[in-house]
PDB file of C-alpha atoms in Angstrom:
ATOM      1  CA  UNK U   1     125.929 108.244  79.063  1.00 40.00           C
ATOM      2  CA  UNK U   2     128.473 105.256  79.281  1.00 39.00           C
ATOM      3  CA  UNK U   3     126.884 102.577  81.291  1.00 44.00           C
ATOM      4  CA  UNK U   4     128.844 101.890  84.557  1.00 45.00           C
ATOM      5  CA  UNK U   5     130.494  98.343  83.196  1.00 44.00           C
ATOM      6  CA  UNK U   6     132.212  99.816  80.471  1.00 37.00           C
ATOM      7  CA  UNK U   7     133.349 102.858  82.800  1.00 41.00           C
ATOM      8  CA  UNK U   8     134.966 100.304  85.046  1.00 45.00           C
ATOM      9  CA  UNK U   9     136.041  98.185  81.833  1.00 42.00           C
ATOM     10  CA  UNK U  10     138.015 101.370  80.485  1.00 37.00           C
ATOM     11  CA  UNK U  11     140.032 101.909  83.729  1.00 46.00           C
ATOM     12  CA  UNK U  12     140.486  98.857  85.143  1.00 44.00           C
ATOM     13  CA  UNK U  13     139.198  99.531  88.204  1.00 58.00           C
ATOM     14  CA  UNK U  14     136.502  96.781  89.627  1.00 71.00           C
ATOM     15  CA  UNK U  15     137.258  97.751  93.330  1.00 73.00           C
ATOM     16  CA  UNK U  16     133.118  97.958  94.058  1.00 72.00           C
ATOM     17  CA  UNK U  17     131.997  95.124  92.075  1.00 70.00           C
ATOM     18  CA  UNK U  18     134.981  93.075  93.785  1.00 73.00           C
ATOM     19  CA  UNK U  19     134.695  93.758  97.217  1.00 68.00           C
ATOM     20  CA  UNK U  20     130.974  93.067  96.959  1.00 71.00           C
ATOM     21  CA  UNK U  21     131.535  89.962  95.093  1.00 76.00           C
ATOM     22  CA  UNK U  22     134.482  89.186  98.254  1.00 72.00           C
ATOM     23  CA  UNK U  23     131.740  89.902 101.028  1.00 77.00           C
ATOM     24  CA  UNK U  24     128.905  87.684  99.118  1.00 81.00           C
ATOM     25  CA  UNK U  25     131.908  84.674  98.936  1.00 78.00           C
ATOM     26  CA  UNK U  26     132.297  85.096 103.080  1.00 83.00           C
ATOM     27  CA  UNK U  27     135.848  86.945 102.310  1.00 71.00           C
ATOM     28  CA  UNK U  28     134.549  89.982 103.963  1.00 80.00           C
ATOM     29  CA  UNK U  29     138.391  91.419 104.930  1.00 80.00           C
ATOM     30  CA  UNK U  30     139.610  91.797 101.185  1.00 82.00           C
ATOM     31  CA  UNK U  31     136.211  93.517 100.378  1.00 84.00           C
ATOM     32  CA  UNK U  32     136.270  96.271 102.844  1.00 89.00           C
ATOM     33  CA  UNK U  33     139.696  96.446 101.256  1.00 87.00           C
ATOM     34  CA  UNK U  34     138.221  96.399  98.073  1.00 84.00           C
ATOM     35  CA  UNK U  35     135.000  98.852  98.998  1.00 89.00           C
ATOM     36  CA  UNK U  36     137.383 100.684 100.858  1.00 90.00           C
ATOM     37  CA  UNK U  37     139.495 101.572  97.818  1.00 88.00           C
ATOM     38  CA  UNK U  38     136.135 102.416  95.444  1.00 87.00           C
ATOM     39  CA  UNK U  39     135.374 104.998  97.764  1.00 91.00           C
ATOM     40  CA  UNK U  40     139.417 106.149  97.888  1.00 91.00           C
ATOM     41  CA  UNK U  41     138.905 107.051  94.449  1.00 88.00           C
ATOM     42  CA  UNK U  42     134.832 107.633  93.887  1.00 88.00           C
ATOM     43  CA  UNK U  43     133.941 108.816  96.733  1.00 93.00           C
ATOM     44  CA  UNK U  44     130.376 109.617  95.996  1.00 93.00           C
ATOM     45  CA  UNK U  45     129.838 105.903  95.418  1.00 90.00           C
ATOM     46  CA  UNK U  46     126.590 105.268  97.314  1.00 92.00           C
ATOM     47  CA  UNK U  47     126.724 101.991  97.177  1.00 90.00           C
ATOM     48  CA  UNK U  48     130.090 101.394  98.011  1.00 90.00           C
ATOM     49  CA  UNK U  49     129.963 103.202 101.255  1.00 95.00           C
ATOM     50  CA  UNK U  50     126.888 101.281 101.949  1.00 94.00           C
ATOM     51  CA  UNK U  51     128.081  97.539 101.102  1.00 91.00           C
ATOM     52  CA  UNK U  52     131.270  99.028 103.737  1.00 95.00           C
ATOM     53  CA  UNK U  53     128.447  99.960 106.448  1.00 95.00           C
ATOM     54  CA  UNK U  54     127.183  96.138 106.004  1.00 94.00           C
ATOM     55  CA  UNK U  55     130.383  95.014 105.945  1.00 94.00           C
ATOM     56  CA  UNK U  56     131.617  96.516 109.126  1.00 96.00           C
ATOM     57  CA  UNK U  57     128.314  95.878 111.236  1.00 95.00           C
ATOM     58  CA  UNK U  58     128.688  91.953 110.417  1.00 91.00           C
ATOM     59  CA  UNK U  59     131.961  92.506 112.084  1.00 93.00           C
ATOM     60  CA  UNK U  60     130.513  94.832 114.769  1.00 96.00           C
ATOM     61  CA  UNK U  61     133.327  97.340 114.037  1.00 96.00           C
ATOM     62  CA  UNK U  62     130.325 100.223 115.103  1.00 98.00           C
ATOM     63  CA  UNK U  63     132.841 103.282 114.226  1.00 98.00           C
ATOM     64  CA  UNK U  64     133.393 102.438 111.543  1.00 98.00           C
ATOM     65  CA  UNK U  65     129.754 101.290 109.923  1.00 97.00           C
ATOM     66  CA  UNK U  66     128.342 104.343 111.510  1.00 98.00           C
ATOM     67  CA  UNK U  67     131.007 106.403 109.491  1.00 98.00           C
ATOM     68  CA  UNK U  68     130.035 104.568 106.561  1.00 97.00           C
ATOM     69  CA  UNK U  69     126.449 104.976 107.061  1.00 98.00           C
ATOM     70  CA  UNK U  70     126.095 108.614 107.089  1.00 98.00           C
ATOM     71  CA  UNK U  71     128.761 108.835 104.251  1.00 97.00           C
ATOM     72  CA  UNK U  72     125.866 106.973 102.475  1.00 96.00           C
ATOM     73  CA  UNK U  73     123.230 109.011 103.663  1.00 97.00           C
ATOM     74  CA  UNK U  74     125.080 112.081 102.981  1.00 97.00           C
ATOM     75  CA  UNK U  75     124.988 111.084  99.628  1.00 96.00           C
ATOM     76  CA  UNK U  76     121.758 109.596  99.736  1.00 96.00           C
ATOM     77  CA  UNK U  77     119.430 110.145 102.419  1.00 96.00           C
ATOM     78  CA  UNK U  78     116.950 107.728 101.192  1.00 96.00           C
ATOM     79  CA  UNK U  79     119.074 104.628 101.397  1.00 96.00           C
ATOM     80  CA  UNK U  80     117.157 102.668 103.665  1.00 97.00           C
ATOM     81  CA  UNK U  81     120.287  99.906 103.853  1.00 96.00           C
ATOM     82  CA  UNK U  82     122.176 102.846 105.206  1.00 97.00           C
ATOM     83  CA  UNK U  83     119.768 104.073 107.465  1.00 97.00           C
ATOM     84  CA  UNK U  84     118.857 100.417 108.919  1.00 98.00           C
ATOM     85  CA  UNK U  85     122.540 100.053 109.568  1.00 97.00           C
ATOM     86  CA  UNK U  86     122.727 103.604 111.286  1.00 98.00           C
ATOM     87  CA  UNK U  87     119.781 102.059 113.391  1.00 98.00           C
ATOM     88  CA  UNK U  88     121.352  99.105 114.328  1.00 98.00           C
ATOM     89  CA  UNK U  89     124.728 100.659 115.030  1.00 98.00           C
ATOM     90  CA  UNK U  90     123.122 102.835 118.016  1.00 98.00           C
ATOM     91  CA  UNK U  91     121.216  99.653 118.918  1.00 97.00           C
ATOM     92  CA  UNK U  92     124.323  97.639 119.140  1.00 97.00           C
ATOM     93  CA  UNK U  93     126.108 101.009 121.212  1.00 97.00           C
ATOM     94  CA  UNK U  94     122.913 100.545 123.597  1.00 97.00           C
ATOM     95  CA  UNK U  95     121.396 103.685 122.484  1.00 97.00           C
ATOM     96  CA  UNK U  96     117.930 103.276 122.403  1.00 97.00           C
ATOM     97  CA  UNK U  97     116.672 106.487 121.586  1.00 97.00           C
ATOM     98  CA  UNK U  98     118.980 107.161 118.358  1.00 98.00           C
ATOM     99  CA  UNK U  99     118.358 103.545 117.597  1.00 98.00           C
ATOM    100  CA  UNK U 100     114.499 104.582 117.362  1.00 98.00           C
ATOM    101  CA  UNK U 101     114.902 107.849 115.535  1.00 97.00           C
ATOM    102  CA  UNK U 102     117.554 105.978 112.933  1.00 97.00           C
ATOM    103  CA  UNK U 103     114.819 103.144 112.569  1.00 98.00           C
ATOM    104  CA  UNK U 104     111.634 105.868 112.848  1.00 97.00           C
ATOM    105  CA  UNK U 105     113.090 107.617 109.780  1.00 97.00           C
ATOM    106  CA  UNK U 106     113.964 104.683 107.693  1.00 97.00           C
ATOM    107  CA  UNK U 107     110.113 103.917 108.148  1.00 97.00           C
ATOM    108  CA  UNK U 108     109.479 107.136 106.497  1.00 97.00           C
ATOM    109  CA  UNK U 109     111.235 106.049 103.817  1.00 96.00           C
ATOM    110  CA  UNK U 110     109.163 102.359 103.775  1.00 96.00           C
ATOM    111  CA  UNK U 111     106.204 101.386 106.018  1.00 94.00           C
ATOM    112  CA  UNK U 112     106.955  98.079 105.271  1.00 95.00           C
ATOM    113  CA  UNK U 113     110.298  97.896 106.421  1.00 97.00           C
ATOM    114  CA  UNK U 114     110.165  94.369 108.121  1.00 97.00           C
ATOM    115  CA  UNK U 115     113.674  95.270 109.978  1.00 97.00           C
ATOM    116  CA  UNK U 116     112.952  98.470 110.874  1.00 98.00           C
ATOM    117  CA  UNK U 117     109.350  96.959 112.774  1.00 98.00           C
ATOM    118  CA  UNK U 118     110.790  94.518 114.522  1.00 98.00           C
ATOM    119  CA  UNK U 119     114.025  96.193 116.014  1.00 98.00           C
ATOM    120  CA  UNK U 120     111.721  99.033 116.973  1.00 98.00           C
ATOM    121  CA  UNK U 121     109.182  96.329 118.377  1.00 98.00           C
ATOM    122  CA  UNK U 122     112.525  94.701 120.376  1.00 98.00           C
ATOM    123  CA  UNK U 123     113.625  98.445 121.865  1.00 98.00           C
ATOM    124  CA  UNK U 124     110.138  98.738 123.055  1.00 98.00           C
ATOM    125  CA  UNK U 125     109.852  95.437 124.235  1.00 98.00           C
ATOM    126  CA  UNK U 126     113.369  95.832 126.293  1.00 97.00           C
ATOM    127  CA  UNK U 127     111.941  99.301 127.114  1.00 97.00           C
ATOM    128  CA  UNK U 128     108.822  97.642 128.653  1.00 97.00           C
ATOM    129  CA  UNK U 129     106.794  99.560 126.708  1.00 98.00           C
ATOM    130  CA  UNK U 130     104.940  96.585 125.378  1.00 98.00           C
ATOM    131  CA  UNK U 131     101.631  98.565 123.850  1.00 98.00           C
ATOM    132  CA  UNK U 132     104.184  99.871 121.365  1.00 98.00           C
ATOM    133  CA  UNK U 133     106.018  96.737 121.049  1.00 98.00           C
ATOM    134  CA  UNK U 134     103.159  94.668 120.047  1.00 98.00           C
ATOM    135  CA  UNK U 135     101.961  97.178 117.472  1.00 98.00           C
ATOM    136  CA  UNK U 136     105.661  96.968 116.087  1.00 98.00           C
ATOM    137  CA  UNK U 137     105.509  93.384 116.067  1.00 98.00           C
ATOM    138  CA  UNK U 138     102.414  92.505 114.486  1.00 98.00           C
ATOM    139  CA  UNK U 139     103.314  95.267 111.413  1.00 98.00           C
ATOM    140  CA  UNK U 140     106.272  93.459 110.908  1.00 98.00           C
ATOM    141  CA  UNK U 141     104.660  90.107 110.727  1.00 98.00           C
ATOM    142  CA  UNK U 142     102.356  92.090 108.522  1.00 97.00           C
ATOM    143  CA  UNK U 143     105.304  93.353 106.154  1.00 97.00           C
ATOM    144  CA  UNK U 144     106.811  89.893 105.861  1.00 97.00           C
ATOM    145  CA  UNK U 145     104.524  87.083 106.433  1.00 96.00           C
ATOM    146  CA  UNK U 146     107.516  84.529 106.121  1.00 96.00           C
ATOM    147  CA  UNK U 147     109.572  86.140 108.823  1.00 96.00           C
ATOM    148  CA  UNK U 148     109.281  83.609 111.887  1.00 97.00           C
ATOM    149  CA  UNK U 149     111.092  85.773 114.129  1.00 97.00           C
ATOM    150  CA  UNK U 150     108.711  88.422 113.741  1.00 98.00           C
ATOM    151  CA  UNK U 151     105.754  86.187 114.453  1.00 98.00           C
ATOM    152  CA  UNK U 152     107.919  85.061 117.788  1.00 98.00           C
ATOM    153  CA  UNK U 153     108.572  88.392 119.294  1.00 98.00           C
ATOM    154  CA  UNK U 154     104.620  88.901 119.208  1.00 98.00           C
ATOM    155  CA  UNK U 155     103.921  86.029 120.618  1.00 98.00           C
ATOM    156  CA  UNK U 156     106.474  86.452 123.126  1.00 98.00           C
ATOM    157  CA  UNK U 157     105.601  90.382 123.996  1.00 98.00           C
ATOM    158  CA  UNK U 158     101.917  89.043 123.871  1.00 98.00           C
ATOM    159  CA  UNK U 159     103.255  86.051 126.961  1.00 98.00           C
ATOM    160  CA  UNK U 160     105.292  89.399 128.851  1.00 98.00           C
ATOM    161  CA  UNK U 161     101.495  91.463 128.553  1.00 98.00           C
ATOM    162  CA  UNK U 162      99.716  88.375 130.112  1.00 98.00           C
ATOM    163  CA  UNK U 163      97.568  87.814 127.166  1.00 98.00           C
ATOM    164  CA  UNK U 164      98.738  83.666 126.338  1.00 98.00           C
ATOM    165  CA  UNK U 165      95.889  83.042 123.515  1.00 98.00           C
ATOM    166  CA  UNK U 166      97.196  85.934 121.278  1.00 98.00           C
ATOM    167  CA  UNK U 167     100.581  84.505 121.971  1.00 98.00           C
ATOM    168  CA  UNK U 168      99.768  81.208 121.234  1.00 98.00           C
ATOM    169  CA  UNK U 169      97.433  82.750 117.997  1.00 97.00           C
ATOM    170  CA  UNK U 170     100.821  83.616 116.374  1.00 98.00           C
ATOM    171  CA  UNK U 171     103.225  80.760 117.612  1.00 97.00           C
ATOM    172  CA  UNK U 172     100.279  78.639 115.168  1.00 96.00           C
ATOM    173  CA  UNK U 173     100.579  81.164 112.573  1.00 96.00           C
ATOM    174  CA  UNK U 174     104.416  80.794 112.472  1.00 95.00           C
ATOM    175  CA  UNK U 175     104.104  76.978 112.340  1.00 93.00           C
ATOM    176  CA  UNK U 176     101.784  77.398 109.808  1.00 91.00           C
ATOM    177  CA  UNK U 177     103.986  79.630 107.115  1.00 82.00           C
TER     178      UNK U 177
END
């Protein structure tokens, strides 16, 4: 096989690579144009349809990342980019219960999956369902040890469960990493 450069060397077409490149430079309009003409003409570009997902949740367009999402996961149901989008995108449509299943499967896919953990331990938290939320929490902390934010939700669901030396326990361990 050709590799993939000299495909897109040969035709001239750099749509993927440039709307990537436009997102990563804070251009994020020209590449959804860009991404959004790689998947005009390859549409079984995986990773086109998923840099358009991430593109269109920064700019909480939710139609339209969802519709990008499951184009990826069509394609690829193991993308774990475009199944953490698909669970935020229900999150951000206050959908809690697709927001879990989106974010239970992707944790199929990885059990470390620091932002899978922690929005599942923040719907449980905001469900009040703080047993669950903890045990969300502390995996993500777990997953990513450098993630402060993960290390504050525990604390905090451990303040909303009444329990203020666990809480305190990992406000020290985030000042500490």
């Amino acid at each position: 096989g050709k590799a993939i450069s000299s495909i897109y060397k040969s035709s001239d077409q750099y749509f993927g690579f440039e709307g990537i490149s436009a997102i990563k430079n804070g251009n994020t309009q020209d590449g959804i144009s860009n991404l959004q003409q790689e998947v005009n003409l390859h549409p079984d570009n995986e990773i086109a349809w998923q840099e358009l997902s991430s593109a269109y949740l920064n700019l909480n367009q939710l139609a339209q990342a969802k519709d990008a999402a499951d184009k990826c996961i069509a394609l690829s149901p193991e993308n774990l980019t475009a199944n953490n989008n698909l669970g935020m995108v229900y999150l951000r449509q206050n959908n809690p219960s697709e927001a879990i299943q989106a974010f239970e499967y992707a944790l199929t896919l990885s059990d470390r999956n620091t932002y899978a953990l922690y929005y599942l331990a923040l719907i449980y938290q905001g469900q009040n369902d703080l047993n669950r939320a903890v045990e969300y929490a502390k995996k993500a902390v777990e997953s990513n040890p450098k993630f402060k934010g993960a290390y504050q939700l525990t604390a905090d669901i451990y303040t909303q469960m009444g329990n203020p030396s666990m809480a305190e326990a990992y406000l020290n361990a985030m000042n500490n990493n």
